[in-house]
Amino acid sequence: LYPRRLQQPQDKVSVTAGETLTLTCTMSGVGPVGPVKWLKGWGSGNETVYDLVGYFPRVTRVVSESNTDFSIRIRDVRPEDAGTYYCVKFSKRLGGLDVFRRGKGTVVSPNPPPPVVSGPVNRTGLGQRVPFTCTAGGFFPKEIDVKWFKGKDRISVQPPSITLGRTKSSYDMSSTAAVTLQEDDVRSQLVCEVRHSTLTTPLRGTYRLSKALRVSPSVSVVADVLSPVEVNKNMNFTCHVKRFYPGDVAVAWLENGMEIKVENISQPVETPRGLFELRSVVEVQATEEKNGSVFTCRVVHDAQDPVSGTATLWIAAPARGGSSVSLLSSPGLWLGILLEKGLLGGLLIFLFKRARA
Ligand SMILES: *[C@@H]1O[C@H](CO)[C@@H](O)[C@H](O)[C@H]1NC(C)=O
Ligand SMILES: *[C@@H]1O[C@H](CO)[C@@H](O)[C@H](O)[C@H]1NC(C)=O
Ligand SMILES: *[C@@H]1O[C@H](CO)[C@@H](O)[C@H](O)[C@H]1NC(C)=O
Ligand SMILES: *[C@@H]1O[C@H](CO)[C@@H](O)[C@H](O)[C@H]1NC(C)=O
């Protein structure tokens, strides 16, 4: 009377956590009155994954309302979804349900999500040892292998700490690596590599060290003319802000501690090594009253204490009594005059001797 067939063709489904899983179940023929449900596990401890009447927010039917296709989709698969799923046709009887047919079961093994590497809350300066943490969850059995790399270089670490997961059916691990930050780490990447018996290829979590790193600038101020400067001459001081990361800086100029307005502060330029540099020019007229003035270039980088560079403007003593006096103060000129007088003297003596001869 009931040549009814229930087919659950999938033996095993492997899916990455967070993705959607499809479980297939079809039925043909005529059957008794009664619902079709999906159960996880069999016997005591089974769990209803889907039936028509309950509320299963992550589960939808592939073909809603169908009388032959009872396939379902489970979205946002989690590690705790691991188990054997059965498609079951029940027959109704007075006061309850009997199992009429069941599929052979589909083993669902969610792959653990890739490990996640986290770093410090705030950036840290060069030469400091900074802890990084790699976490991975939802694996079973307990044995897991964790390796760390900075670029291609292996970092040695303590064995990971392994704890029972939230659902007690899988394990979580946490591994810590201490890394000393260096200037060229702006372009480096940390890799946490996890190997487990359920994985065909290792899973990797990565962390760009530029997120954790701060390289403070070096600041220097250079004048474009030799000191002392000729009085009333225009000259430039250039502030060189070199090798910093990240690229945000605020540059201010001060003259004897008082802030002065500066028109052109260039944008930071990225160097091939990933660090930044910048220059700022201030033009100054070397008036006599500016003699001994201190010019400071003050750089605030990444909310740290300012880094400054300074230069002092020295103005040459003005030549008293006009330019001839200043010329006579030149030893070269004196030498020239002496030579000239000597030659003239020699010529006069020569002419005098010739006249006498
Ligand atoms: C599922 O579990 C319930 C409650 O433990 C039990 O009454 C029922 O018989 C189980 N069903 C199957 C199909 O194992
Ligand atoms: C991070 O920086 C902020 C602001 O500079 C500071 O208040 C906070 O304490 C720092 N956090 C850590 C963990 O160092
Ligand atoms: C100072 O620098 C600016 C811009 O770099 C330039 O235009 C100006 O001619 C320079 N002044 C002197 C005195 O060199
Ligand atoms: C500037 O100061 C220096 C050092 O005190 C001094 O030698 C020089 O003569 C001064 N120049 C002027 C223009 O006063």
Coordinates of C-alpha atoms and ligand atoms in Angstrom, one line a residue:
L1 CA 0.0 0.0 0.0
Y2 CA 2.9 2.4 0.8
P3 CA 5.7 1.9 -1.7
R4 CA 7.2 5.1 -0.5
R5 CA 10.9 5.8 -1.0
L6 CA 12.9 8.5 0.9
Q7 CA 16.2 9.4 -0.5
Q8 CA 19.0 11.3 1.3
P9 CA 21.9 11.0 -1.2
Q10 CA 24.7 12.9 0.6
D11 CA 27.0 10.9 2.8
K12 CA 29.1 13.7 3.9
V13 CA 29.1 17.5 3.5
S14 CA 32.1 19.7 4.4
V15 CA 31.5 23.4 4.6
T16 CA 33.4 26.5 5.8
A17 CA 32.0 28.1 8.9
G18 CA 29.9 31.1 8.1
E19 CA 28.7 29.7 4.8
T20 CA 25.4 28.0 3.7
L21 CA 24.9 24.3 3.7
T22 CA 22.4 22.4 1.6
L23 CA 21.0 19.1 2.8
T24 CA 19.1 17.1 0.2
C25 CA 16.1 14.8 0.8
T26 CA 13.5 13.7 -1.7
M27 CA 10.5 11.4 -1.4
S28 CA 8.4 9.6 -4.0
G29 CA 5.3 7.6 -3.9
V30 CA 2.3 7.8 -1.7
G31 CA 2.7 7.8 2.1
P32 CA 0.8 7.9 5.3
V33 CA -0.3 11.2 6.9
G34 CA 2.5 12.7 9.0
P35 CA 5.2 15.3 8.8
V36 CA 8.7 15.2 7.5
K37 CA 11.4 16.6 9.8
W38 CA 15.2 17.0 9.9
L39 CA 16.8 15.6 13.0
K40 CA 20.4 16.0 14.1
G41 CA 21.6 12.9 15.8
W42 CA 19.5 9.8 16.5
G43 CA 18.1 8.3 19.7
S44 CA 18.3 10.3 22.9
G45 CA 20.0 13.6 22.4
N46 CA 18.6 14.1 18.9
E47 CA 17.7 17.6 18.0
T48 CA 15.0 18.9 15.6
V49 CA 16.7 21.0 13.0
Y50 CA 13.6 21.7 11.0
D51 CA 10.0 20.8 10.9
L52 CA 7.0 22.7 9.4
V53 CA 5.7 24.1 12.6
G54 CA 8.8 25.2 14.6
Y55 CA 10.9 28.4 14.4
F56 CA 14.3 27.7 12.8
P57 CA 15.7 31.1 11.9
R58 CA 18.8 29.8 10.0
V59 CA 16.9 27.1 8.1
T60 CA 14.9 27.4 4.9
R61 CA 13.5 24.9 2.5
V62 CA 15.0 24.7 -0.9
V63 CA 11.6 24.2 -2.6
S64 CA 9.0 25.6 -0.2
E65 CA 5.6 23.8 0.0
S66 CA 6.9 20.8 -2.1
N67 CA 5.5 17.4 -1.3
T68 CA 8.5 15.6 -2.8
D69 CA 11.5 17.8 -2.2
F70 CA 12.3 18.2 1.5
S71 CA 15.8 19.6 1.0
I72 CA 16.9 22.4 3.4
R73 CA 19.5 25.1 3.5
I74 CA 21.2 26.1 6.8
R75 CA 22.9 29.4 6.6
D76 CA 25.8 30.8 8.7
V77 CA 27.1 27.4 9.6
R78 CA 28.8 27.2 12.9
P79 CA 31.3 24.7 14.4
E80 CA 28.5 23.4 16.7
D81 CA 26.5 22.3 13.6
A82 CA 28.8 19.3 13.3
G83 CA 26.9 16.1 13.4
T84 CA 24.8 13.5 11.4
Y85 CA 21.6 14.9 10.0
Y86 CA 18.6 12.7 9.2
C87 CA 15.6 13.3 7.0
V88 CA 12.7 11.6 8.7
K89 CA 9.1 10.8 7.5
F90 CA 6.7 10.3 10.4
S91 CA 3.4 8.7 10.4
K92 CA 0.7 10.0 12.6
R93 CA -1.1 7.8 15.1
L94 CA -3.4 8.6 17.9
G95 CA -1.5 10.7 20.5
G96 CA 1.9 10.8 18.7
L97 CA 4.2 10.1 15.7
D98 CA 6.0 7.0 14.6
V99 CA 9.1 7.0 12.4
F100 CA 8.0 5.8 9.0
R101 CA 11.1 6.2 6.9
R102 CA 14.4 7.8 7.5
G103 CA 17.3 8.7 5.3
K104 CA 20.8 7.1 5.8
G105 CA 22.1 10.3 7.4
T106 CA 24.5 13.0 6.1
V107 CA 27.6 13.8 8.1
V108 CA 28.2 17.5 8.4
S109 CA 31.7 18.7 9.2
P110 CA 32.1 22.4 9.3
N111 CA 35.7 23.5 8.6
P112 CA 36.9 25.6 11.4
P113 CA 37.0 29.3 10.5
P114 CA 40.5 30.7 9.7
P115 CA 42.5 31.8 12.7
V116 CA 42.4 35.5 13.6
V117 CA 45.5 37.4 14.6
S118 CA 45.1 40.4 16.8
G119 CA 47.6 43.0 17.9
P120 CA 48.0 45.8 20.4
V121 CA 45.3 48.4 20.9
N122 CA 47.8 51.3 20.3
R123 CA 50.8 51.6 18.0
T124 CA 54.2 50.9 19.5
G125 CA 57.6 52.4 18.7
L126 CA 60.6 50.6 17.2
G127 CA 62.6 48.1 19.3
Q128 CA 59.7 47.2 21.6
R129 CA 58.5 43.7 22.1
V130 CA 54.8 43.5 21.3
P131 CA 52.5 40.5 21.9
F132 CA 50.3 39.3 19.1
T133 CA 47.6 36.7 19.6
C134 CA 46.2 34.1 17.2
T135 CA 42.9 32.5 18.0
A136 CA 41.0 29.7 16.3
G137 CA 37.9 28.0 17.4
G138 CA 35.6 25.0 16.7
F139 CA 38.0 22.2 16.0
F140 CA 37.8 18.6 17.0
P141 CA 39.8 16.5 18.0
K142 CA 41.9 18.5 20.4
E143 CA 45.3 18.1 18.7
I144 CA 46.3 21.2 16.7
D145 CA 49.5 22.6 15.4
V146 CA 50.2 26.3 15.3
K147 CA 53.2 28.0 13.6
W148 CA 54.0 31.7 13.3
F149 CA 55.9 33.5 10.6
K150 CA 57.1 37.1 10.1
G151 CA 57.3 37.3 6.4
K152 CA 59.0 34.0 5.6
D153 CA 60.9 33.8 8.9
R154 CA 59.6 31.3 11.5
I155 CA 58.9 32.8 15.0
S156 CA 59.3 30.4 17.8
V157 CA 56.4 30.4 20.3
Q158 CA 55.1 28.5 23.3
P159 CA 52.6 25.7 22.6
P160 CA 49.1 27.1 22.2
S161 CA 46.6 27.1 25.1
I162 CA 43.6 24.9 24.2
T163 CA 40.3 25.2 25.9
L164 CA 36.9 23.6 25.6
G165 CA 34.6 25.6 23.3
R166 CA 31.4 27.2 24.3
T167 CA 29.3 24.3 23.2
K168 CA 31.7 21.8 24.8
S169 CA 31.7 19.8 21.5
S170 CA 34.8 21.4 20.1
Y171 CA 38.0 23.2 21.1
D172 CA 39.4 26.7 20.9
M173 CA 43.0 27.6 20.9
S174 CA 45.0 30.8 21.6
S175 CA 48.7 31.3 20.7
T176 CA 50.8 34.3 21.5
A177 CA 53.9 35.5 19.7
A178 CA 56.2 38.3 20.9
V179 CA 57.6 40.4 18.0
T180 CA 60.2 43.1 18.2
L181 CA 59.2 45.9 15.9
Q182 CA 61.7 47.1 13.3
E183 CA 61.7 50.0 10.8
D184 CA 61.2 47.7 7.8
D185 CA 58.2 46.0 9.4
V186 CA 55.9 48.6 7.7
R187 CA 55.8 46.1 4.8
S188 CA 55.9 42.9 6.9
Q189 CA 53.1 40.6 7.7
L190 CA 52.6 38.2 10.5
V191 CA 51.2 34.8 9.7
C192 CA 49.6 32.3 12.1
E193 CA 49.3 28.9 10.4
V194 CA 47.1 26.2 11.8
R195 CA 47.2 22.5 10.9
H196 CA 44.6 20.1 12.0
S197 CA 43.6 16.5 11.1
T198 CA 40.3 17.7 9.6
L199 CA 42.0 20.1 7.3
T200 CA 43.5 19.2 3.9
T201 CA 45.4 22.4 3.7
P202 CA 46.6 24.6 6.6
L203 CA 44.5 27.6 7.5
R204 CA 46.2 31.0 7.8
G205 CA 45.5 34.2 9.7
T206 CA 47.5 37.3 8.8
Y207 CA 48.3 40.6 10.4
R208 CA 49.9 43.6 8.7
L209 CA 52.5 44.9 11.1
S210 CA 52.0 48.5 9.8
K211 CA 48.8 48.5 11.9
A212 CA 50.9 48.1 15.1
L213 CA 53.9 50.1 14.3
R214 CA 54.9 53.7 14.9
V215 CA 58.2 55.1 13.5
S216 CA 58.8 58.5 14.9
P217 CA 60.3 61.1 12.6
S218 CA 63.8 62.6 12.7
V219 CA 63.6 66.4 12.4
S220 CA 66.4 68.7 11.3
V221 CA 66.4 72.4 10.1
V222 CA 68.9 73.4 7.4
A223 CA 69.7 76.9 6.1
D224 CA 70.2 77.4 2.3
V225 CA 73.1 79.9 2.8
L226 CA 76.3 79.7 4.7
S227 CA 76.2 81.3 8.2
P228 CA 76.6 84.2 9.0
V229 CA 74.1 85.6 6.5
E230 CA 74.6 88.9 4.8
V231 CA 72.4 91.5 6.3
N232 CA 68.9 92.0 4.7
K233 CA 69.4 89.0 2.5
N234 CA 66.4 86.7 2.0
M235 CA 67.1 83.1 2.9
N236 CA 65.3 79.8 3.5
F237 CA 65.2 77.4 6.4
T238 CA 64.1 74.0 5.4
C239 CA 62.7 71.5 7.9
H240 CA 63.4 67.9 6.9
V241 CA 61.0 65.5 8.5
K242 CA 62.3 62.0 7.7
R243 CA 61.3 58.4 8.1
F244 CA 58.0 58.3 9.9
Y245 CA 55.0 56.0 10.0
P246 CA 52.0 56.4 9.8
G247 CA 51.9 59.4 7.4
D248 CA 50.0 61.9 9.5
V249 CA 52.1 64.8 11.0
A250 CA 51.4 68.4 12.0
V251 CA 54.3 70.8 11.3
A252 CA 54.6 74.2 13.0
W253 CA 57.4 76.8 12.8
L254 CA 58.4 78.9 15.8
E255 CA 60.7 82.0 15.9
N256 CA 62.2 82.4 19.4
G257 CA 59.3 80.2 20.7
M258 CA 56.5 82.2 19.0
E259 CA 54.6 80.4 16.3
I260 CA 54.9 81.9 12.8
K261 CA 52.8 81.5 9.8
V262 CA 54.1 79.3 7.0
E263 CA 52.5 79.1 3.6
N264 CA 53.8 75.9 2.1
I265 CA 54.1 72.7 4.0
S266 CA 54.3 69.9 1.5
Q267 CA 52.3 66.7 1.8
P268 CA 54.1 63.6 3.2
V269 CA 55.6 61.5 0.5
E270 CA 55.9 57.7 0.7
T271 CA 59.3 56.3 0.3
P272 CA 60.0 53.0 -1.4
R273 CA 60.3 51.3 2.0
G274 CA 56.9 52.4 3.0
L275 CA 57.9 55.2 5.4
F276 CA 57.0 58.8 4.9
E277 CA 59.0 62.0 4.6
L278 CA 58.1 65.7 4.3
R279 CA 59.8 69.1 4.0
S280 CA 58.7 72.5 5.0
V281 CA 60.4 75.8 3.9
V282 CA 60.2 79.1 5.8
E283 CA 61.6 82.2 4.0
V284 CA 63.3 84.8 6.3
Q285 CA 64.7 88.2 5.7
A286 CA 67.9 88.4 7.6
T287 CA 67.4 91.8 9.2
E288 CA 69.9 93.0 11.8
E289 CA 67.4 92.7 14.6
K290 CA 66.9 89.0 13.8
N291 CA 70.5 88.2 14.7
G292 CA 70.6 85.2 17.1
S293 CA 66.9 84.3 16.4
V294 CA 66.2 80.6 16.9
F295 CA 64.0 78.9 14.3
T296 CA 62.3 75.8 15.5
C297 CA 60.4 73.3 13.4
R298 CA 58.0 71.4 15.6
V299 CA 56.5 68.1 14.5
V300 CA 53.6 66.3 16.2
H301 CA 53.3 62.8 14.9
D302 CA 50.7 60.2 15.8
A303 CA 49.6 62.1 18.9
Q304 CA 53.0 61.7 20.5
D305 CA 55.2 64.4 22.2
P306 CA 56.5 66.9 19.6
V307 CA 59.9 66.3 18.0
S308 CA 61.8 69.5 17.1
G309 CA 64.7 70.7 15.0
T310 CA 66.3 74.1 15.4
A311 CA 68.6 76.5 13.7
T312 CA 70.0 79.9 14.7
L313 CA 70.2 82.8 12.4
W314 CA 73.5 84.6 12.5
I315 CA 73.9 87.8 10.7
A316 CA 77.3 89.1 9.5
A317 CA 78.4 92.3 11.2
P318 CA 77.6 95.2 8.9
A319 CA 80.6 96.8 7.3
R320 CA 81.1 100.3 8.9
G321 CA 81.8 103.1 6.4
G322 CA 80.6 101.6 3.2
S323 CA 81.6 98.9 0.8
S324 CA 85.2 100.0 0.3
V325 CA 85.9 99.3 4.0
S326 CA 84.5 96.0 3.7
L327 CA 86.6 95.3 0.7
L328 CA 89.7 96.3 2.5
S329 CA 88.9 93.8 5.2
S330 CA 89.5 91.0 2.7
P331 CA 93.0 89.5 3.0
G332 CA 92.9 88.4 -0.6
L333 CA 92.5 92.0 -1.7
W334 CA 95.4 93.0 0.5
L335 CA 97.6 90.4 -1.1
G336 CA 96.5 91.6 -4.5
I337 CA 97.3 95.2 -3.7
L338 CA 100.8 94.2 -2.3
L339 CA 101.5 92.2 -5.5
E340 CA 100.3 95.0 -7.7
K341 CA 102.5 97.5 -5.8
G342 CA 105.5 95.2 -6.0
L343 CA 105.1 94.7 -9.7
L344 CA 104.6 98.4 -10.3
G345 CA 107.7 99.1 -8.1
G346 CA 109.7 96.5 -10.1
L347 CA 108.6 98.0 -13.4
L348 CA 109.6 101.5 -12.2
I349 CA 113.0 100.3 -11.2
F350 CA 113.4 98.5 -14.5
L351 CA 112.4 101.6 -16.5
F352 CA 114.7 103.8 -14.3
K353 CA 117.7 101.5 -14.8
R354 CA 117.0 101.4 -18.6
A355 CA 116.8 105.2 -18.7
R356 CA 120.2 105.5 -16.9
A357 CA 121.8 103.0 -19.2
Ligands
LIG1 C1 14.5 12.2 19.8 O1 14.5 12.5 21.2 C2 13.3 12.5 21.8 C3 13.5 13.1 23.2 O2 14.7 12.6 23.8 C4 12.8 11.1 21.9 O3 11.6 11.0 22.6 C5 12.7 10.5 20.5 O4 12.3 9.2 20.5 C6 14.0 10.7 19.7 N1 13.7 10.5 18.3 C7 14.5 9.7 17.6 C8 14.0 9.5 16.2 O5 15.5 9.2 18.0
LIG2 C1 46.0 53.7 24.0 O1 46.1 55.1 23.8 C2 45.1 55.8 24.5 C3 45.2 57.3 24.1 O2 46.6 57.6 23.9 C4 45.3 55.6 26.0 O3 44.3 56.4 26.7 C5 45.1 54.2 26.3 O4 45.4 53.9 27.7 C6 46.1 53.3 25.5 N1 45.8 51.9 25.7 C7 46.7 51.0 26.0 C8 46.3 49.7 26.1 O5 47.9 51.3 26.0
LIG3 C1 62.8 79.9 -0.7 O1 62.1 78.8 -1.1 C2 61.0 79.1 -1.9 C3 60.2 77.9 -2.2 O2 61.0 76.7 -2.1 C4 61.5 79.8 -3.2 O3 60.4 80.1 -4.0 C5 62.3 81.0 -2.8 O4 62.9 81.5 -4.0 C6 63.4 80.6 -1.9 N1 64.0 81.8 -1.4 C7 65.4 82.0 -1.4 C8 65.8 83.3 -0.9 O5 66.1 81.1 -1.8
LIG4 C1 75.2 88.9 15.5 O1 75.6 88.3 16.7 C2 76.9 87.8 16.6 C3 77.2 87.0 17.9 O2 76.7 87.7 19.0 C4 77.9 88.9 16.4 O3 79.2 88.4 16.3 C5 77.5 89.6 15.1 O4 78.4 90.8 15.0 C6 76.1 90.1 15.2 N1 75.7 90.7 14.0 C7 75.1 91.9 13.9 C8 74.7 92.3 12.5 O5 74.9 92.6 14.9

